[in-house]
PDB file of C-alpha atoms in Angstrom:
ATOM      1  CA  GLY A   1      71.416  96.822 129.326  1.00 77.00           C
ATOM      2  CA  GLU A   2      68.794  95.114 126.989  1.00 83.00           C
ATOM      3  CA  ASN A   3      68.222  91.440 127.259  1.00 90.00           C
ATOM      4  CA  VAL A   4      66.542  89.678 124.530  1.00 95.00           C
ATOM      5  CA  GLU A   5      64.994  86.155 125.107  1.00 97.00           C
ATOM      6  CA  GLN A   6      63.935  84.165 121.891  1.00 97.00           C
ATOM      7  CA  HIS A   7      61.714  81.020 121.926  1.00 97.00           C
ATOM      8  CA  PRO A   8      61.785  78.160 120.944  1.00 97.00           C
ATOM      9  CA  SER A   9      65.385  77.370 120.260  1.00 97.00           C
ATOM     10  CA  THR A  10      64.212  74.674 117.788  1.00 97.00           C
ATOM     11  CA  LEU A  11      61.046  74.431 115.720  1.00 98.00           C
ATOM     12  CA  SER A  12      60.145  71.789 113.425  1.00 98.00           C
ATOM     13  CA  VAL A  13      56.865  71.956 111.178  1.00 98.00           C
ATOM     14  CA  GLN A  14      55.305  70.315 108.191  1.00 98.00           C
ATOM     15  CA  GLU A  15      55.440  72.180 104.854  1.00 97.00           C
ATOM     16  CA  GLY A  16      52.403  74.371 104.577  1.00 97.00           C
ATOM     17  CA  ASP A  17      51.857  74.933 108.171  1.00 97.00           C
ATOM     18  CA  SER A  18      52.608  78.144 110.099  1.00 98.00           C
ATOM     19  CA  ALA A  19      55.465  78.785 112.253  1.00 98.00           C
ATOM     20  CA  VAL A  20      55.775  81.396 115.055  1.00 98.00           C
ATOM     21  CA  ILE A  21      58.841  82.556 116.935  1.00 98.00           C
ATOM     22  CA  LYS A  22      58.581  84.642 119.951  1.00 98.00           C
ATOM     23  CA  CYS A  23      60.983  87.127 121.539  1.00 98.00           C
ATOM     24  CA  THR A  24      60.850  89.332 124.740  1.00 97.00           C
ATOM     25  CA  TYR A  25      62.920  92.231 125.544  1.00 96.00           C
ATOM     26  CA  SER A  26      63.651  93.937 128.845  1.00 93.00           C
ATOM     27  CA  ASP A  27      64.376  97.726 127.924  1.00 90.00           C
ATOM     28  CA  SER A  28      61.094  99.576 127.537  1.00 90.00           C
ATOM     29  CA  ALA A  29      63.103 102.314 125.646  1.00 89.00           C
ATOM     30  CA  SER A  30      63.644  99.863 122.651  1.00 90.00           C
ATOM     31  CA  ASN A  31      61.916 100.904 119.612  1.00 90.00           C
ATOM     32  CA  TYR A  32      63.321  98.886 116.678  1.00 92.00           C
ATOM     33  CA  PHE A  33      63.007  95.269 116.273  1.00 95.00           C
ATOM     34  CA  PRO A  34      64.463  93.617 113.205  1.00 96.00           C
ATOM     35  CA  TRP A  35      64.495  89.860 112.263  1.00 98.00           C
ATOM     36  CA  TYR A  36      67.406  88.188 110.455  1.00 98.00           C
ATOM     37  CA  LYS A  37      67.405  84.832 108.631  1.00 98.00           C
ATOM     38  CA  GLN A  38      70.587  82.806 108.357  1.00 97.00           C
ATOM     39  CA  GLU A  39      70.547  79.806 105.977  1.00 97.00           C
ATOM     40  CA  LEU A  40      72.953  76.993 106.675  1.00 94.00           C
ATOM     41  CA  GLY A  41      76.464  77.966 105.938  1.00 93.00           C
ATOM     42  CA  LYS A  42      75.345  81.543 104.805  1.00 96.00           C
ATOM     43  CA  ARG A  43      75.432  85.066 106.318  1.00 97.00           C
ATOM     44  CA  PRO A  44      72.487  86.588 108.196  1.00 97.00           C
ATOM     45  CA  GLN A  45      70.209  88.695 106.183  1.00 97.00           C
ATOM     46  CA  LEU A  46      67.426  91.072 107.303  1.00 97.00           C
ATOM     47  CA  ILE A  47      63.995  89.799 106.369  1.00 98.00           C
ATOM     48  CA  ILE A  48      61.650  92.136 108.221  1.00 97.00           C
ATOM     49  CA  ASP A  49      61.707  94.793 110.793  1.00 95.00           C
ATOM     50  CA  ILE A  50      59.235  96.787 112.889  1.00 94.00           C
ATOM     51  CA  ARG A  51      59.260 100.114 114.671  1.00 90.00           C
ATOM     52  CA  SER A  52      57.461 100.777 117.889  1.00 84.00           C
ATOM     53  CA  ASN A  53      55.000 103.120 116.299  1.00 83.00           C
ATOM     54  CA  VAL A  54      53.219 100.128 114.624  1.00 84.00           C
ATOM     55  CA  GLY A  55      51.717  97.026 115.956  1.00 90.00           C
ATOM     56  CA  GLU A  56      52.095  94.737 112.891  1.00 94.00           C
ATOM     57  CA  LYS A  57      53.932  94.526 109.548  1.00 94.00           C
ATOM     58  CA  LYS A  58      53.473  92.034 106.806  1.00 96.00           C
ATOM     59  CA  ASP A  59      55.602  91.155 103.785  1.00 94.00           C
ATOM     60  CA  GLN A  60      54.107  88.490 101.650  1.00 96.00           C
ATOM     61  CA  ARG A  61      54.264  85.207 103.812  1.00 97.00           C
ATOM     62  CA  ILE A  62      56.012  86.761 106.872  1.00 98.00           C
ATOM     63  CA  ALA A  63      54.573  89.090 109.480  1.00 98.00           C
ATOM     64  CA  VAL A  64      55.775  90.571 112.625  1.00 98.00           C
ATOM     65  CA  THR A  65      53.703  91.764 115.491  1.00 97.00           C
ATOM     66  CA  LEU A  66      54.808  93.844 118.523  1.00 96.00           C
ATOM     67  CA  ASN A  67      53.123  94.300 121.914  1.00 95.00           C
ATOM     68  CA  LYS A  68      55.007  97.120 123.657  1.00 93.00           C
ATOM     69  CA  THR A  69      52.911  96.787 126.814  1.00 93.00           C
ATOM     70  CA  ALA A  70      54.173  93.181 127.233  1.00 94.00           C
ATOM     71  CA  LYS A  71      57.550  93.823 125.636  1.00 95.00           C
ATOM     72  CA  HIS A  72      57.315  90.969 123.257  1.00 95.00           C
ATOM     73  CA  PHE A  73      57.342  90.638 119.591  1.00 97.00           C
ATOM     74  CA  SER A  74      56.803  87.661 117.279  1.00 98.00           C
ATOM     75  CA  LEU A  75      57.572  86.468 113.804  1.00 98.00           C
ATOM     76  CA  HIS A  76      54.908  84.739 111.955  1.00 98.00           C
ATOM     77  CA  ILE A  77      55.643  82.621 108.824  1.00 98.00           C
ATOM     78  CA  THR A  78      52.649  81.216 106.869  1.00 97.00           C
ATOM     79  CA  GLU A  79      52.433  78.436 104.324  1.00 98.00           C
ATOM     80  CA  THR A  80      56.050  77.350 105.212  1.00 98.00           C
ATOM     81  CA  GLN A  81      58.234  75.992 102.461  1.00 97.00           C
ATOM     82  CA  PRO A  82      61.485  74.049 102.692  1.00 96.00           C
ATOM     83  CA  GLU A  83      63.562  77.037 101.753  1.00 97.00           C
ATOM     84  CA  ASP A  84      62.092  78.730 105.014  1.00 98.00           C
ATOM     85  CA  SER A  85      64.465  76.253 106.868  1.00 98.00           C
ATOM     86  CA  ALA A  86      67.143  78.424 108.670  1.00 98.00           C
ATOM     87  CA  VAL A  87      68.153  79.949 111.903  1.00 97.00           C
ATOM     88  CA  TYR A  88      66.112  83.144 112.678  1.00 98.00           C
ATOM     89  CA  PHE A  89      67.280  85.797 114.999  1.00 98.00           C
ATOM     90  CA  CYS A  90      65.230  88.586 116.510  1.00 98.00           C
ATOM     91  CA  ALA A  91      66.917  91.703 117.983  1.00 96.00           C
ATOM     92  CA  ALA A  92      66.022  94.823 119.800  1.00 94.00           C
ATOM     93  CA  MET A  93      67.443  98.372 120.086  1.00 89.00           C
ATOM     94  CA  MET A  94      66.787 101.858 121.215  1.00 78.00           C
ATOM     95  CA  SER A  95      67.446 103.906 117.957  1.00 71.00           C
ATOM     96  CA  GLY A  96      68.100 107.238 119.760  1.00 68.00           C
ATOM     97  CA  GLY A  97      71.236 108.078 121.660  1.00 64.00           C
ATOM     98  CA  SER A  98      74.922 108.007 120.953  1.00 65.00           C
ATOM     99  CA  ASN A  99      75.716 104.436 121.595  1.00 69.00           C
ATOM    100  CA  TYR A 100      74.952 101.432 119.364  1.00 75.00           C
ATOM    101  CA  LYS A 101      73.012  98.831 121.306  1.00 76.00           C
ATOM    102  CA  LEU A 102      71.437  96.247 119.013  1.00 87.00           C
ATOM    103  CA  THR A 103      70.984  93.105 121.049  1.00 92.00           C
ATOM    104  CA  PHE A 104      70.197  89.835 119.350  1.00 95.00           C
ATOM    105  CA  GLY A 105      68.333  86.795 120.680  1.00 96.00           C
ATOM    106  CA  LYS A 106      70.097  83.358 120.664  1.00 96.00           C
ATOM    107  CA  GLY A 107      68.230  82.180 117.538  1.00 97.00           C
ATOM    108  CA  THR A 108      65.598  79.664 116.502  1.00 97.00           C
ATOM    109  CA  LEU A 109      66.447  76.826 114.104  1.00 97.00           C
ATOM    110  CA  LEU A 110      63.311  76.328 111.905  1.00 98.00           C
ATOM    111  CA  THR A 111      63.048  73.048 110.064  1.00 98.00           C
ATOM    112  CA  VAL A 112      60.307  72.735 107.439  1.00 98.00           C
ATOM    113  CA  ASN A 113      59.735  69.029 106.514  1.00 96.00           C
ATOM    114  CA  PRO A 114      58.416  68.369 102.968  1.00 92.00           C
TER     115      PRO A 114
ATOM    116  CA  ASP B   1      77.380  93.953  93.314  1.00 75.00           C
ATOM    117  CA  ALA B   2      78.655  96.024  96.265  1.00 72.00           C
ATOM    118  CA  ASP B   3      79.662  93.584  98.959  1.00 94.00           C
ATOM    119  CA  VAL B   4      81.397  92.823 102.288  1.00 97.00           C
ATOM    120  CA  THR B   5      84.490  90.722 102.099  1.00 97.00           C
ATOM    121  CA  GLN B   6      86.273  88.856 104.785  1.00 98.00           C
ATOM    122  CA  THR B   7      89.478  87.150 104.775  1.00 97.00           C
ATOM    123  CA  PRO B   8      90.478  84.422 105.742  1.00 97.00           C
ATOM    124  CA  ARG B   9      87.256  82.497 105.438  1.00 97.00           C
ATOM    125  CA  ASN B  10      88.821  79.593 107.526  1.00 97.00           C
ATOM    126  CA  ARG B  11      91.714  79.558 109.982  1.00 97.00           C
ATOM    127  CA  ILE B  12      93.143  77.065 112.311  1.00 97.00           C
ATOM    128  CA  THR B  13      95.678  78.311 114.788  1.00 96.00           C
ATOM    129  CA  LYS B  14      97.307  77.568 118.122  1.00 97.00           C
ATOM    130  CA  THR B  15      96.907  79.037 121.537  1.00 97.00           C
ATOM    131  CA  GLY B  16      98.982  82.182 121.957  1.00 97.00           C
ATOM    132  CA  LYS B  17      99.288  83.015 118.257  1.00 97.00           C
ATOM    133  CA  ARG B  18      98.383  86.534 117.033  1.00 97.00           C
ATOM    134  CA  ILE B  19      95.601  86.288 114.493  1.00 97.00           C
ATOM    135  CA  MET B  20      93.969  89.074 112.210  1.00 98.00           C
ATOM    136  CA  LEU B  21      90.766  88.890 110.462  1.00 98.00           C
ATOM    137  CA  GLU B  22      90.186  91.450 107.654  1.00 98.00           C
ATOM    138  CA  CYS B  23      87.070  93.049 106.339  1.00 98.00           C
ATOM    139  CA  SER B  24      86.661  95.215 103.302  1.00 98.00           C
ATOM    140  CA  GLN B  25      83.535  96.552 101.892  1.00 97.00           C
ATOM    141  CA  THR B  26      82.456  98.258  98.619  1.00 96.00           C
ATOM    142  CA  LYS B  27      79.125  99.454  99.809  1.00 95.00           C
ATOM    143  CA  GLY B  28      80.270 102.898 100.799  1.00 94.00           C
ATOM    144  CA  HIS B  29      78.974 102.565 104.334  1.00 94.00           C
ATOM    145  CA  ASP B  30      80.585 104.513 107.180  1.00 92.00           C
ATOM    146  CA  ARG B  31      79.572 102.111 109.783  1.00 93.00           C
ATOM    147  CA  MET B  32      81.247  98.791 110.312  1.00 95.00           C
ATOM    148  CA  TYR B  33      80.969  96.131 112.996  1.00 96.00           C
ATOM    149  CA  TRP B  34      82.473  92.734 114.222  1.00 97.00           C
ATOM    150  CA  TYR B  35      80.226  90.151 115.601  1.00 97.00           C
ATOM    151  CA  ARG B  36      80.941  86.724 116.946  1.00 98.00           C
ATOM    152  CA  GLN B  37      78.527  83.690 116.442  1.00 97.00           C
ATOM    153  CA  ASP B  38      78.598  80.682 118.708  1.00 95.00           C
ATOM    154  CA  PRO B  39      76.098  77.879 118.643  1.00 88.00           C
ATOM    155  CA  GLY B  40      73.072  78.758 120.955  1.00 86.00           C
ATOM    156  CA  LEU B  41      74.473  82.145 121.763  1.00 89.00           C
ATOM    157  CA  GLY B  42      73.272  84.244 118.863  1.00 91.00           C
ATOM    158  CA  LEU B  43      75.284  87.167 117.428  1.00 95.00           C
ATOM    159  CA  ARG B  44      77.294  89.188 119.935  1.00 95.00           C
ATOM    160  CA  LEU B  45      78.980  92.437 119.243  1.00 94.00           C
ATOM    161  CA  ILE B  46      82.747  92.712 119.665  1.00 96.00           C
ATOM    162  CA  TYR B  47      83.628  96.136 118.339  1.00 96.00           C
ATOM    163  CA  TYR B  48      82.002  98.713 116.099  1.00 94.00           C
ATOM    164  CA  SER B  49      83.141 101.891 114.284  1.00 94.00           C
ATOM    165  CA  PHE B  50      80.953 104.754 112.942  1.00 92.00           C
ATOM    166  CA  ASP B  51      83.834 106.291 110.861  1.00 91.00           C
ATOM    167  CA  VAL B  52      87.467 106.120 110.348  1.00 91.00           C
ATOM    168  CA  LYS B  53      88.388 107.832 113.561  1.00 89.00           C
ATOM    169  CA  ASP B  54      85.821 106.120 115.820  1.00 93.00           C
ATOM    170  CA  ILE B  55      86.225 102.830 117.583  1.00 95.00           C
ATOM    171  CA  ASN B  56      83.828 101.522 120.204  1.00 94.00           C
ATOM    172  CA  LYS B  57      83.839  98.442 122.350  1.00 94.00           C
ATOM    173  CA  GLY B  58      80.801  96.032 122.143  1.00 92.00           C
ATOM    174  CA  GLU B  59      79.582  93.599 124.654  1.00 90.00           C
ATOM    175  CA  ILE B  60      82.477  91.255 124.508  1.00 95.00           C
ATOM    176  CA  SER B  61      85.599  93.257 123.477  1.00 96.00           C
ATOM    177  CA  ASP B  62      88.010  91.532 126.050  1.00 96.00           C
ATOM    178  CA  GLY B  63      90.794  89.614 124.232  1.00 96.00           C
ATOM    179  CA  TYR B  64      90.055  91.540 120.953  1.00 98.00           C
ATOM    180  CA  SER B  65      91.373  94.667 119.274  1.00 97.00           C
ATOM    181  CA  VAL B  66      90.387  96.467 116.052  1.00 98.00           C
ATOM    182  CA  SER B  67      91.771  98.850 113.492  1.00 97.00           C
ATOM    183  CA  ARG B  68      89.844 101.025 110.997  1.00 97.00           C
ATOM    184  CA  GLN B  69      92.419 101.566 108.334  1.00 91.00           C
ATOM    185  CA  ALA B  70      90.075 103.277 105.886  1.00 95.00           C
ATOM    186  CA  GLN B  71      86.369 103.809 105.372  1.00 95.00           C
ATOM    187  CA  ALA B  72      86.353 100.474 103.551  1.00 97.00           C
ATOM    188  CA  LYS B  73      88.538  98.400 105.897  1.00 97.00           C
ATOM    189  CA  PHE B  74      87.951  97.151 109.450  1.00 98.00           C
ATOM    190  CA  SER B  75      90.254  94.497 110.912  1.00 98.00           C
ATOM    191  CA  LEU B  76      89.892  92.425 114.009  1.00 98.00           C
ATOM    192  CA  SER B  77      92.959  91.129 115.988  1.00 98.00           C
ATOM    193  CA  LEU B  78      93.348  88.504 118.619  1.00 97.00           C
ATOM    194  CA  GLU B  79      96.692  89.312 120.274  1.00 92.00           C
ATOM    195  CA  SER B  80      97.077  85.984 121.911  1.00 96.00           C
ATOM    196  CA  ALA B  81      94.350  83.536 120.753  1.00 97.00           C
ATOM    197  CA  ILE B  82      92.786  81.066 123.247  1.00 97.00           C
ATOM    198  CA  PRO B  83      90.562  78.122 122.567  1.00 97.00           C
ATOM    199  CA  ASN B  84      87.396  79.758 123.829  1.00 96.00           C
ATOM    200  CA  GLN B  85      87.817  82.369 120.861  1.00 97.00           C
ATOM    201  CA  THR B  86      87.080  79.430 118.601  1.00 97.00           C
ATOM    202  CA  ALA B  87      84.012  80.822 116.708  1.00 97.00           C
ATOM    203  CA  LEU B  88      82.398  82.076 113.466  1.00 98.00           C
ATOM    204  CA  TYR B  89      83.217  85.702 113.179  1.00 98.00           C
ATOM    205  CA  PHE B  90      81.141  88.138 110.965  1.00 98.00           C
ATOM    206  CA  CYS B  91      81.946  91.697 109.744  1.00 98.00           C
ATOM    207  CA  ALA B  92      79.049  93.852 108.926  1.00 97.00           C
ATOM    208  CA  THR B  93      78.241  97.254 107.473  1.00 96.00           C
ATOM    209  CA  SER B  94      75.263  99.644 107.779  1.00 93.00           C
ATOM    210  CA  GLU B  95      74.225 102.994 106.647  1.00 88.00           C
ATOM    211  CA  ASP B  96      74.520 106.015 108.844  1.00 77.00           C
ATOM    212  CA  THR B  97      71.655 105.378 110.986  1.00 77.00           C
ATOM    213  CA  ASN B  98      71.027 103.319 114.103  1.00 74.00           C
ATOM    214  CA  THR B  99      68.298 101.489 112.548  1.00 77.00           C
ATOM    215  CA  GLY B 100      69.993 100.763 109.311  1.00 82.00           C
ATOM    216  CA  GLU B 101      70.038  97.217 107.901  1.00 91.00           C
ATOM    217  CA  LEU B 102      73.279  95.173 108.725  1.00 94.00           C
ATOM    218  CA  PHE B 103      74.873  93.788 105.662  1.00 96.00           C
ATOM    219  CA  PHE B 104      77.094  90.796 106.784  1.00 97.00           C
ATOM    220  CA  GLY B 105      80.101  89.329 105.255  1.00 97.00           C
ATOM    221  CA  GLU B 106      80.294  85.591 104.529  1.00 97.00           C
ATOM    222  CA  GLY B 107      82.075  84.994 107.873  1.00 97.00           C
ATOM    223  CA  SER B 108      85.431  83.798 109.144  1.00 98.00           C
ATOM    224  CA  ARG B 109      85.574  80.577 110.853  1.00 97.00           C
ATOM    225  CA  LEU B 110      88.430  80.495 113.432  1.00 98.00           C
ATOM    226  CA  THR B 111      89.729  77.468 115.444  1.00 97.00           C
ATOM    227  CA  VAL B 112      92.055  77.943 118.149  1.00 97.00           C
ATOM    228  CA  LEU B 113      93.770  74.576 119.282  1.00 96.00           C
TER     229      LEU B 113
END
């Protein structure tokens, strides 16, 4: 089955700096890669996703890049703000087929220091 | 606003007790899921259901069962709770596509003593 490795497990940055979280996946058939953000005591929420037919996607201060050859994808947050502090989860799945197989990474705790 | 609601939000129980966590949604989604969250282990899928007559095991279904009572309701049961089932449990829904966004409930924190 799919295995998703996420690094680092914790990340601390100064406000205004950039943050990068990296994930690798094992199944070359995976073609959908979402990122979820979970603030302390809250539910996870989708912040951005990317499909394997594109290499990069941006939404304001966040971007995701995908390298299918190397089987890794990354979340980039620029000009970090204290409200970016949260746990971030990457995930991977193969969107075709009859079985649902969205596999999450173990999460990265991002702390943005004012 | 359409939402996903879980009850109870917090529960403390003893080893061997039967526990049911309930989930209801007003999003009109056919697909519903139960996930378990443990510190440092991410989100792991327990069971999922694509419609009322469809139940599927996830990666960690042992010790759990589910019931899809209606399109809007999906409950998770622990027949005989054990301490390593202490965790935060999330119900989620999505539209009818494998790449649909997951909409999570607020979570149910279960402690098994």
